mmCIF file of C-alpha atoms in Angstrom:
data_model
loop_
_atom_site.group_PDB
_atom_site.id
_atom_site.type_symbol
_atom_site.label_atom_id
_atom_site.label_comp_id
_atom_site.label_asym_id
_atom_site.label_seq_id
_atom_site.Cartn_x
_atom_site.Cartn_y
_atom_site.Cartn_z
ATOM 1 C CA ASN A 1177 -8.970 -2.569 -9.415
ATOM 2 C CA GLY A 1178 -8.757 0.362 -11.324
ATOM 3 C CA HIS A 1179 -5.708 1.930 -9.628
ATOM 4 C CA ILE A 1180 -3.403 -1.089 -10.717
ATOM 5 C CA ALA A 1181 -4.790 -1.412 -13.754
ATOM 6 C CA ALA A 1182 -4.491 2.072 -14.642
ATOM 7 C CA HIS A 1183 -0.985 2.254 -13.612
ATOM 8 C CA ILE A 1184 0.184 -0.398 -15.792
ATOM 9 C CA ALA A 1185 -1.730 0.974 -18.347
ATOM 10 C CA VAL A 1186 0.556 3.914 -18.945
ATOM 11 C CA GLY A 1187 3.886 2.006 -18.382
ATOM 12 C CA HIS A 1188 4.565 1.900 -14.417
ATOM 13 C CA TYR A 1189 5.303 -1.161 -14.893
ATOM 14 C CA ILE A 1190 8.538 -0.929 -11.553
ATOM 15 C CA TRP A 1191 4.494 -0.036 -9.619
ATOM 16 C CA ALA A 1192 3.159 -3.064 -11.247
ATOM 17 C CA THR A 1193 6.152 -5.359 -10.118
ATOM 18 C CA ALA A 1194 6.028 -3.816 -6.282
ATOM 19 C CA TYR A 1195 2.420 -4.135 -6.094
ATOM 20 C CA PHE A 1196 2.126 -7.422 -5.586
ATOM 21 C CA LEU A 1197 4.044 -8.332 -2.356
ATOM 22 C CA LEU A 1198 2.132 -5.581 -1.143
ATOM 23 C CA PRO A 1199 -0.798 -8.536 -0.354
ATOM 24 C CA TRP A 1200 2.402 -10.480 2.178
ATOM 25 C CA LEU A 1201 2.758 -7.122 3.835
ATOM 26 C CA ILE A 1202 -1.186 -7.079 4.748
ATOM 27 C CA VAL A 1203 -0.657 -10.811 6.101
ATOM 28 C CA LEU A 1204 1.941 -9.681 8.255
ATOM 29 C CA ILE A 1205 0.138 -6.664 9.646
ATOM 30 C CA PHE A 1206 -2.370 -9.143 10.682
ATOM 31 C CA ARG A 1207 0.019 -11.972 11.980
ATOM 32 C CA LEU A 1208 0.699 -9.197 14.162
ATOM 33 C CA PHE A 1209 -2.531 -8.210 15.350
ATOM 34 C CA GLU A 1210 -3.293 -11.586 15.791
ATOM 35 C CA GLY A 1211 -0.129 -11.809 17.710
ATOM 36 C CA PRO A 1212 2.169 -12.531 19.924
ATOM 37 C CA ALA A 1213 4.695 -11.308 17.514
ATOM 38 C CA GLY A 1214 8.148 -10.289 17.824
ATOM 39 C CA TRP A 1215 11.449 -10.202 15.992
ATOM 40 C CA LYS A 1216 11.303 -12.650 13.952
ATOM 41 C CA TRP A 1217 8.053 -10.558 12.833
ATOM 42 C CA VAL A 1218 10.372 -7.363 12.668
ATOM 43 C CA LEU A 1219 12.731 -8.950 10.545
ATOM 44 C CA GLN A 1220 10.142 -11.158 8.094
ATOM 45 C CA THR A 1221 8.711 -7.348 7.600
ATOM 46 C CA ALA A 1222 12.015 -5.535 7.452
ATOM 47 C CA VAL A 1223 12.875 -7.716 4.657
ATOM 48 C CA LEU A 1224 9.833 -7.277 3.287
ATOM 49 C CA LEU A 1225 9.954 -3.986 2.524
ATOM 50 C CA PHE A 1226 13.275 -4.226 1.382
ATOM 51 C CA VAL A 1227 12.199 -6.570 -1.484
ATOM 52 C CA ILE A 1228 9.700 -4.297 -2.031
ATOM 53 C CA PHE A 1229 12.212 -0.889 -2.430
ATOM 54 C CA LEU A 1230 14.571 -3.469 -4.749
ATOM 55 C CA HIS A 1231 11.406 -4.124 -7.175
ATOM 56 C CA GLY A 1232 10.839 -0.467 -7.457
ATOM 57 C CA GLY A 1233 8.672 0.054 -5.131
ATOM 58 C CA TYR A 1234 10.402 3.254 -3.115
ATOM 59 C CA HIS A 1235 7.007 4.616 -2.788
ATOM 60 C CA TYR A 1236 5.244 1.359 -1.194
ATOM 61 C CA VAL A 1237 7.989 1.296 1.178
ATOM 62 C CA VAL A 1238 6.916 5.284 2.355
ATOM 63 C CA TYR A 1239 3.626 4.715 2.387
ATOM 64 C CA ALA A 1240 4.261 1.291 4.676
ATOM 65 C CA LEU A 1241 6.532 3.181 6.750
ATOM 66 C CA ALA A 1242 3.249 5.792 7.133
ATOM 67 C CA LEU A 1243 1.476 2.619 8.477
ATOM 68 C CA LEU A 1244 3.810 1.654 10.832
ATOM 69 C CA VAL A 1245 3.945 5.418 12.175
ATOM 70 C CA PHE A 1246 0.236 5.321 12.608
ATOM 71 C CA ILE A 1247 0.170 2.471 14.395
ATOM 72 C CA ALA A 1248 2.216 3.152 17.101
ATOM 73 C CA VAL A 1249 0.489 5.855 17.101
ATOM 74 C CA PHE A 1250 -3.284 4.877 17.261
ATOM 75 C CA ILE A 1251 -2.950 1.543 19.143
ATOM 76 C CA PRO A 1252 0.506 1.830 21.854
ATOM 77 C CA ARG A 1253 0.158 -2.027 22.407
ATOM 78 C CA TYR A 1254 2.317 -1.862 19.343
ATOM 79 C CA PHE A 1255 4.131 0.861 19.509
ATOM 80 C CA ARG A 1256 7.342 -0.532 20.147
ATOM 81 C CA ILE A 1257 7.536 -3.538 17.806
ATOM 82 C CA THR A 1258 6.022 -1.133 14.792
ATOM 83 C CA VAL A 1259 9.493 1.377 15.771
ATOM 84 C CA GLN A 1260 11.669 -0.963 15.185
ATOM 85 C CA ALA A 1261 10.151 -2.235 12.220
ATOM 86 C CA VAL A 1262 10.542 1.450 10.629
ATOM 87 C CA VAL A 1263 13.900 1.264 11.909
ATOM 88 C CA PHE A 1264 15.233 -1.731 10.940
ATOM 89 C CA THR A 1265 13.790 -1.287 7.363
ATOM 90 C CA VAL A 1266 15.367 2.231 6.897
ATOM 91 C CA LEU A 1267 19.237 0.336 8.473
ATOM 92 C CA LEU A 1268 18.235 -3.097 5.552
ATOM 93 C CA CYS A 1269 17.833 -0.328 3.114
ATOM 94 C CA ALA A 1270 21.059 1.856 4.057
ATOM 95 C CA PHE A 1271 22.792 0.837 0.771
ATOM 96 C CA ARG A 1272 20.107 2.246 -1.465
ATOM 97 C CA LEU A 1273 19.146 5.226 0.932
ATOM 98 C CA LEU A 1274 22.760 6.573 1.605
ATOM 99 C CA PRO A 1275 23.659 7.526 -1.665
ATOM 100 C CA LEU A 1276 20.861 9.549 -2.250
ATOM 101 C CA ALA A 1277 20.901 11.635 0.286
ATOM 102 C CA ILE A 1278 23.836 12.931 -0.973
ATOM 103 C CA ASN A 1279 21.892 14.472 -3.407
ATOM 104 C CA SER A 1280 18.761 15.021 -1.663
ATOM 105 C CA GLY A 1281 18.877 18.734 -1.052
ATOM 106 C CA THR A 1282 19.179 18.823 -4.560
ATOM 107 C CA LEU A 1283 16.600 16.816 -5.464
ATOM 108 C CA THR A 1284 13.806 18.301 -3.769
ATOM 109 C CA GLN A 1285 14.816 21.901 -4.551
ATOM 110 C CA HIS A 1286 13.134 19.954 -8.491
ATOM 111 C CA ILE A 1287 10.597 17.131 -6.967
ATOM 112 C CA GLU A 1288 7.232 19.531 -7.176
ATOM 113 C CA TYR A 1289 4.307 18.478 -5.543
ATOM 114 C CA LEU A 1290 0.680 17.480 -7.541
ATOM 115 C CA ASP A 1291 -2.342 16.418 -6.096
ATOM 116 C CA GLY A 1292 -4.514 14.557 -4.198
ATOM 117 C CA PHE A 1293 -7.530 14.306 -3.806
ATOM 118 C CA GLN A 1294 -9.734 17.390 -2.569
ATOM 119 C CA SER A 1295 -12.465 15.957 -0.326
ATOM 120 C CA LEU A 1296 -13.805 12.755 0.880
ATOM 121 C CA TRP A 1297 -16.597 12.389 -1.429
ATOM 122 C CA ARG A 1298 -13.919 12.656 -4.122
ATOM 123 C CA VAL A 1299 -12.729 9.533 -3.071
ATOM 124 C CA VAL A 1300 -16.038 7.588 -3.045
ATOM 125 C CA GLU A 1301 -15.887 9.113 -6.946
ATOM 126 C CA SER A 1302 -12.316 7.237 -7.833
ATOM 127 C CA MET A 1303 -14.207 4.307 -6.930
ATOM 128 C CA ILE A 1304 -17.453 4.293 -8.150
ATOM 129 C CA PHE A 1305 -17.319 6.208 -11.436
ATOM 130 C CA VAL A 1306 -14.672 5.004 -14.435
ATOM 131 C CA SER A 1307 -11.715 6.930 -15.039
ATOM 132 C CA ILE A 1308 -10.933 7.597 -18.986
ATOM 133 C CA PRO A 1309 -7.289 7.488 -19.733
ATOM 134 C CA HIS A 1310 -6.173 11.219 -20.086
ATOM 135 C CA TYR A 1311 -4.535 13.918 -19.049
ATOM 136 C CA ALA A 1312 -7.080 16.624 -18.155
ATOM 137 C CA PRO A 1313 -8.102 14.403 -14.815
ATOM 138 C CA ASP A 1314 -11.920 14.438 -13.979
ATOM 139 C CA LEU A 1315 -11.662 14.202 -10.483
ATOM 140 C CA SER A 1316 -9.122 16.452 -10.147
ATOM 141 C CA PRO A 1317 -8.772 21.063 -10.949
ATOM 142 C CA LEU A 1318 -5.226 20.604 -11.447
ATOM 143 C CA ALA A 1319 -5.751 18.701 -14.792
ATOM 144 C CA GLU A 1320 -1.889 19.952 -16.598
ATOM 145 C CA LYS A 1321 -0.563 18.835 -13.522
ATOM 146 C CA VAL A 1322 -2.029 14.695 -13.016
ATOM 147 C CA GLY A 1323 -3.883 12.107 -15.425
ATOM 148 C CA THR A 1324 -6.927 10.278 -14.102
ATOM 149 C CA TRP A 1325 -4.573 7.205 -13.859
ATOM 150 C CA GLU A 1326 -2.947 8.657 -10.800
ATOM 151 C CA LEU A 1327 -6.910 8.874 -8.916
ATOM 152 C CA THR A 1328 -9.178 5.887 -9.303
ATOM 153 C CA TYR A 1329 -9.388 3.325 -7.528
ATOM 154 C CA TYR A 1330 -12.675 1.941 -9.627
ATOM 155 C CA VAL A 1331 -14.166 -0.979 -8.092
ATOM 156 C CA GLY A 1332 -17.772 -0.570 -9.354
ATOM 157 C CA PHE A 1333 -20.825 0.159 -7.779
ATOM 158 C CA ALA A 1334 -21.568 -3.061 -6.164
ATOM 159 C CA GLY A 1335 -17.677 -3.066 -5.059
ATOM 160 C CA LEU A 1336 -18.465 0.156 -2.860
ATOM 161 C CA VAL A 1337 -21.021 -1.132 -1.110
ATOM 162 C CA LEU A 1338 -19.163 -4.848 -0.307
ATOM 163 C CA PHE A 1339 -16.345 -2.521 0.568
ATOM 164 C CA ILE A 1340 -18.283 -0.319 2.759
ATOM 165 C CA LEU A 1341 -20.723 -3.131 4.623
ATOM 166 C CA PHE A 1342 -18.126 -5.843 4.727
ATOM 167 C CA GLY A 1343 -14.811 -3.876 5.076
ATOM 168 C CA ILE A 1344 -16.001 -0.944 7.472
ATOM 169 C CA VAL A 1345 -19.579 -1.408 8.898
ATOM 170 C CA ALA A 1346 -19.191 -5.288 9.627
ATOM 171 C CA VAL A 1347 -15.793 -4.839 10.858
ATOM 172 C CA ILE A 1348 -16.861 -2.356 13.403
ATOM 173 C CA GLN A 1349 -19.550 -4.163 14.684
ATOM 174 C CA ASN A 1350 -17.618 -7.073 15.088
ATOM 175 C CA ARG A 1351 -15.916 -6.723 18.178
ATOM 176 C CA ASN A 1352 -13.748 -10.406 17.825
ATOM 177 C CA ASN A 1353 -12.572 -9.385 15.006
ATOM 178 C CA PRO A 1354 -8.656 -8.478 15.927
ATOM 179 C CA TYR A 1355 -8.419 -6.330 13.151
ATOM 180 C CA ARG A 1356 -10.822 -4.031 13.697
ATOM 181 C CA ALA A 1357 -8.930 -1.611 15.810
ATOM 182 C CA LEU A 1358 -6.259 -1.568 11.862
ATOM 183 C CA LEU A 1359 -9.231 1.284 10.605
ATOM 184 C CA LEU A 1360 -7.535 3.931 12.512
ATOM 185 C CA PRO A 1361 -4.405 3.777 10.879
ATOM 186 C CA ALA A 1362 -6.040 2.970 7.449
ATOM 187 C CA PHE A 1363 -7.570 6.475 7.867
ATOM 188 C CA GLY A 1364 -5.133 8.096 9.307
ATOM 189 C CA LEU A 1365 -3.423 6.861 5.556
ATOM 190 C CA LEU A 1366 -6.674 8.506 3.996
ATOM 191 C CA LEU A 1367 -6.202 11.922 5.447
ATOM 192 C CA LEU A 1368 -2.668 11.781 3.848
ATOM 193 C CA SER A 1369 -4.504 10.873 0.464
ATOM 194 C CA LEU A 1370 -5.926 14.800 0.842
ATOM 195 C CA ASP A 1371 -4.434 16.938 -0.860
ATOM 196 C CA GLY A 1372 -5.159 19.932 1.867
ATOM 197 C CA VAL A 1373 -4.281 17.577 4.444
ATOM 198 C CA TYR A 1374 -0.724 16.750 2.561
ATOM 199 C CA GLN A 1375 -0.460 20.370 1.479
ATOM 200 C CA ASN A 1376 -0.409 21.456 4.813
ATOM 201 C CA LEU A 1377 2.359 18.666 6.060
ATOM 202 C CA LEU A 1378 4.362 19.704 4.178
ATOM 203 C CA VAL A 1379 4.983 23.092 5.019
ATOM 204 C CA VAL A 1380 4.927 21.767 8.892
ATOM 205 C CA LEU A 1381 7.289 19.264 7.305
ATOM 206 C CA PRO A 1382 9.366 19.827 4.772
ATOM 207 C CA VAL A 1383 11.616 16.672 5.194
ATOM 208 C CA PRO A 1384 12.538 13.621 2.696
ATOM 209 C CA PRO A 1385 11.200 11.442 2.825
ATOM 210 C CA LEU A 1386 7.663 14.107 3.125
ATOM 211 C CA THR A 1387 8.829 15.588 -0.066
ATOM 212 C CA GLY A 1388 9.576 12.697 -1.887
ATOM 213 C CA GLU A 1389 5.977 12.327 -2.767
ATOM 214 C CA ARG A 1390 4.491 14.485 -5.412
ATOM 215 C CA VAL A 1391 0.871 12.549 -5.230
ATOM 216 C CA ALA A 1392 -0.936 12.591 -2.158
ATOM 217 C CA ALA A 1393 -3.682 10.182 -3.788
ATOM 218 C CA ARG A 1394 -1.454 8.055 -3.650
ATOM 219 C CA PHE A 1395 -1.416 7.016 0.063
ATOM 220 C CA PHE A 1396 -4.871 6.091 -0.128
ATOM 221 C CA LEU A 1397 -3.951 2.659 -2.082
ATOM 222 C CA LEU A 1398 -2.480 0.610 0.873
ATOM 223 C CA ALA A 1399 -5.622 1.445 3.509
ATOM 224 C CA PHE A 1400 -7.831 0.753 0.258
ATOM 225 C CA LEU A 1401 -6.092 -2.869 0.217
ATOM 226 C CA ILE A 1402 -6.129 -3.414 3.958
ATOM 227 C CA VAL A 1403 -10.552 -2.514 4.139
ATOM 228 C CA LEU A 1404 -10.430 -4.667 1.307
ATOM 229 C CA ALA A 1405 -8.599 -7.669 2.560
ATOM 230 C CA MET A 1406 -11.333 -7.290 6.187
ATOM 231 C CA ALA A 1407 -13.771 -6.692 3.466
ATOM 232 C CA VAL A 1408 -13.335 -10.260 2.224
ATOM 233 C CA ILE A 1409 -12.910 -12.009 6.114
ATOM 234 C CA GLU A 1410 -16.350 -10.615 7.127
ATOM 235 C CA LEU A 1411 -18.341 -11.721 4.243
ATOM 236 C CA GLN A 1412 -16.894 -15.090 4.257
ATOM 237 C CA ARG A 1413 -17.760 -14.807 8.104
ATOM 238 C CA TRP A 1414 -20.915 -13.749 7.635
ATOM 239 C CA TYR A 1415 -21.163 -16.045 4.187
ATOM 240 C CA GLY A 1416 -20.686 -18.674 6.287
ATOM 241 C CA LYS A 1417 -23.597 -18.508 8.403
ATOM 242 C CA GLN A 1418 -26.121 -18.106 6.442
ATOM 243 C CA LYS A 1419 -28.663 -21.033 5.625
ATOM 244 C CA SER A 1420 -28.364 -22.434 2.369
ATOM 245 C CA SER A 1421 -30.612 -21.681 -0.501
ATOM 246 C CA TRP A 1422 -30.154 -21.900 -3.989
ATOM 247 C CA LEU A 1423 -31.698 -19.015 -4.420
ATOM 248 C CA PHE A 1424 -29.190 -17.411 -1.956
ATOM 249 C CA HIS A 1425 -26.607 -18.509 -3.608
ATOM 250 C CA ALA A 1426 -28.114 -17.405 -6.902
ATOM 251 C CA GLY A 1427 -28.235 -13.897 -5.787
ATOM 252 C CA TRP A 1428 -24.565 -13.256 -4.583
ATOM 253 C CA VAL A 1429 -23.484 -15.162 -8.221
ATOM 254 C CA MET A 1430 -25.311 -12.149 -10.038
ATOM 255 C CA VAL A 1431 -23.446 -9.636 -7.202
ATOM 256 C CA GLY A 1432 -20.173 -11.718 -8.906
ATOM 257 C CA LEU A 1433 -20.968 -11.297 -12.103
ATOM 258 C CA LEU A 1434 -21.741 -7.747 -11.480
ATOM 259 C CA LEU A 1435 -18.285 -7.110 -10.465
ATOM 260 C CA VAL A 1436 -16.692 -9.272 -13.002
ATOM 261 C CA HIS A 1437 -18.684 -7.190 -15.339
ATOM 262 C CA ASP A 1438 -17.749 -3.229 -13.841
ATOM 263 C CA LEU A 1439 -13.867 -4.460 -13.425
ATOM 264 C CA GLY A 1440 -13.971 -5.659 -16.714
ATOM 265 C CA GLN A 1441 -15.035 -2.364 -18.379
ATOM 266 C CA ASN A 1442 -13.122 -0.717 -16.492
ATOM 267 C CA PHE A 1443 -9.924 -2.944 -17.731
ATOM 268 C CA ARG A 1444 -11.407 -2.388 -21.448
ATOM 269 C CA LEU A 1445 -10.909 1.058 -21.255
ATOM 270 C CA TRP A 1446 -7.377 1.143 -19.691
ATOM 271 C CA GLN A 1447 -6.079 -1.173 -22.150
ATOM 272 C CA ILE A 1448 -3.225 -0.593 -24.147
ATOM 273 C CA GLU A 1449 -4.569 0.213 -27.111
ATOM 274 C CA GLN A 1450 -6.931 2.709 -25.736
ATOM 275 C CA THR A 1451 -4.156 4.831 -23.336
ATOM 276 C CA GLY A 1452 -1.305 4.902 -26.236
ATOM 277 C CA GLN A 1453 -3.660 7.022 -27.910
ATOM 278 C CA ILE A 1454 -3.219 9.795 -25.156
ATOM 279 C CA PHE A 1455 0.810 9.911 -25.853
ATOM 280 C CA GLN A 1456 2.065 11.390 -28.429
ATOM 281 C CA ALA A 1457 5.693 9.648 -29.808
ATOM 282 C CA GLU A 1458 8.321 11.703 -29.831
ATOM 283 C CA ALA A 1459 11.823 11.285 -31.363
ATOM 284 C CA ILE A 1460 14.699 10.673 -28.914
ATOM 285 C CA GLU A 1461 18.542 12.515 -30.854
ATOM 286 C CA LEU A 1462 20.496 9.718 -29.234
ATOM 287 C CA THR A 1463 23.451 11.866 -30.436
ATOM 288 C CA LYS A 1464 22.799 14.470 -27.948
ATOM 289 C CA LEU A 1465 23.344 11.889 -25.042
ATOM 290 C CA THR A 1466 26.131 11.135 -22.827
ATOM 291 C CA ILE A 1467 27.382 7.795 -21.255
ATOM 292 C CA VAL A 1468 29.007 9.863 -17.412
ATOM 293 C CA ASN A 1469 32.038 7.382 -16.945
ATOM 294 C CA HIS A 1470 34.344 8.988 -14.177
ATOM 295 C CA PRO A 1471 35.280 8.328 -10.521
ATOM 296 C CA ASP A 1472 32.851 9.414 -7.978
ATOM 297 C CA PRO A 1473 34.655 8.354 -4.432
ATOM 298 C CA ILE A 1474 31.827 9.960 -2.477
ATOM 299 C CA TYR A 1475 29.041 8.202 -4.253
ATOM 300 C CA MET A 1476 31.095 5.407 -4.166
ATOM 301 C CA ASN A 1477 31.747 5.534 -0.148
ATOM 302 C CA ALA A 1478 28.230 6.259 0.859
ATOM 303 C CA LEU A 1479 27.328 3.068 -1.323
ATOM 304 C CA VAL A 1480 29.839 1.388 0.348
ATOM 305 C CA ILE A 1481 29.141 2.530 4.055
ATOM 306 C CA GLY A 1482 25.317 1.867 3.240
ATOM 307 C CA ALA A 1483 25.875 -2.128 2.487
ATOM 308 C CA VAL A 1484 27.607 -3.021 5.535
ATOM 309 C CA ILE A 1485 24.673 -0.913 7.829
ATOM 310 C CA SER A 1486 22.289 -2.864 5.543
ATOM 311 C CA MET A 1487 24.305 -6.148 6.329
ATOM 312 C CA ALA A 1488 24.904 -5.229 10.019
ATOM 313 C CA ALA A 1489 20.820 -4.603 10.241
ATOM 314 C CA PHE A 1490 20.200 -7.743 8.816
ATOM 315 C CA THR A 1491 23.051 -10.098 11.234
ATOM 316 C CA ALA A 1492 21.652 -8.538 14.341
ATOM 317 C CA LEU A 1493 17.634 -8.846 13.058
ATOM 318 C CA CYS A 1494 18.714 -13.129 12.224
ATOM 319 C CA PHE A 1495 20.605 -13.221 16.016
ATOM 320 C CA LEU A 1496 17.640 -11.427 17.357
ATOM 321 C CA ALA A 1497 15.162 -13.353 15.845
ATOM 322 C CA LEU A 1498 16.771 -17.177 16.573
ATOM 323 C CA ARG A 1499 17.855 -16.089 20.154
ATOM 324 C CA GLU A 1500 14.045 -15.164 20.316
ATOM 325 C CA ARG A 1501 13.440 -18.135 18.798
ATOM 326 C CA GLN A 1502 15.195 -20.870 21.585
ATOM 327 C CA ARG A 1503 14.066 -18.432 24.106
ATOM 328 C CA ASN A 1504 10.338 -18.096 23.744
ATOM 329 C CA PRO A 1505 9.243 -20.519 20.317
ATOM 330 C CA VAL A 1506 5.565 -19.198 20.444
ATOM 331 C CA ALA A 1507 6.585 -15.689 20.699
ATOM 332 C CA SER A 1508 9.233 -16.067 17.853
ATOM 333 C CA THR A 1509 6.688 -18.024 15.635
ATOM 334 C CA GLY A 1510 3.336 -16.501 16.421
ATOM 335 C CA ILE A 1511 1.783 -19.737 16.744
ATOM 336 C CA MET A 1512 -1.782 -19.670 18.141
ATOM 337 C CA ASN A 1513 -4.084 -21.974 19.608
ATOM 338 C CA ASP A 1514 -6.940 -22.792 18.156
ATOM 339 C CA THR A 1515 -8.832 -21.178 20.510
ATOM 340 C CA THR A 1516 -7.202 -18.017 19.956
ATOM 341 C CA ILE A 1517 -8.016 -18.192 15.830
ATOM 342 C CA PRO A 1518 -10.481 -15.515 15.141
ATOM 343 C CA ASP A 1519 -13.499 -16.879 13.508
ATOM 344 C CA SER A 1520 -12.968 -15.275 10.983
ATOM 345 C CA ARG A 1521 -10.303 -17.569 10.142
ATOM 346 C CA ARG A 1522 -11.707 -20.860 10.701
ATOM 347 C CA SER A 1523 -14.712 -19.915 9.078
ATOM 348 C CA THR A 1524 -12.032 -19.960 6.038
ATOM 349 C CA GLY A 1525 -10.227 -23.009 7.087
#
């Protein structure tokens, strides 16, 4: 899609490495809704977010924690397990978070909030209009603060139609879809991506990690991927129920070709040769740079304490998961009978 293509093109390589771990997060969220889930699920989720953090995906971890909070708020039956996942994720990441906390107050003063989507319609536009690489974005009045790569989720017109029909409409209509309630947390992330909503949130709660997010539009990413995944499942379920004919298959081949054409067109516009033209080369004066190497006991103590907390949290999670497995093997593994497997999963099988 346009979001990841644009970020790779402008050099956000860390954004890319952590991005491709997000499908595993969506799988874990789906497993939670399929049930039953226990400490093994908490262990898997916390470790995955820890690994995403280590890959430079700090922002992704913030979005994931926001998703888990929304699940706890909107779907009370998952309140306890999602709160456990949030707490243990923070504890596992303690050896990275505690050193940051030393200067969090100073850093917050230098982090300026930039922008988000101006309206829900702007979100739709970001999915159907191709954004040309440029500093002055075509989807935001704050042209001097944020580039077009921050406000594009391009999938093309055909992609948007499939996204809405199968990811939203079909999910709402299918009462047997176990993931249907996920639309509410996804909507919560969508609201956070709106500029007005997030700015007001910063006024009410000016605390890390909220103050560390400079572009609210990025919160839409997880909502986008979750709805996209549900759209694939519902499309597969619907497709499997249709009568097979050469005309029917030919029509869907045309839809697929249209998707390939639209995404390919966007990808060509965001090639390195194109994006490289918007950045001016800057000479780096190496003589002005100094490598500082001096004792820093405060930082080292925070690092050691954080590492101890991280190892203790991981040990505790493993113990709880193993104990749960011995007491209740089904709850710990999440294995379901065939009668509980959603129709969508059966059709893909």
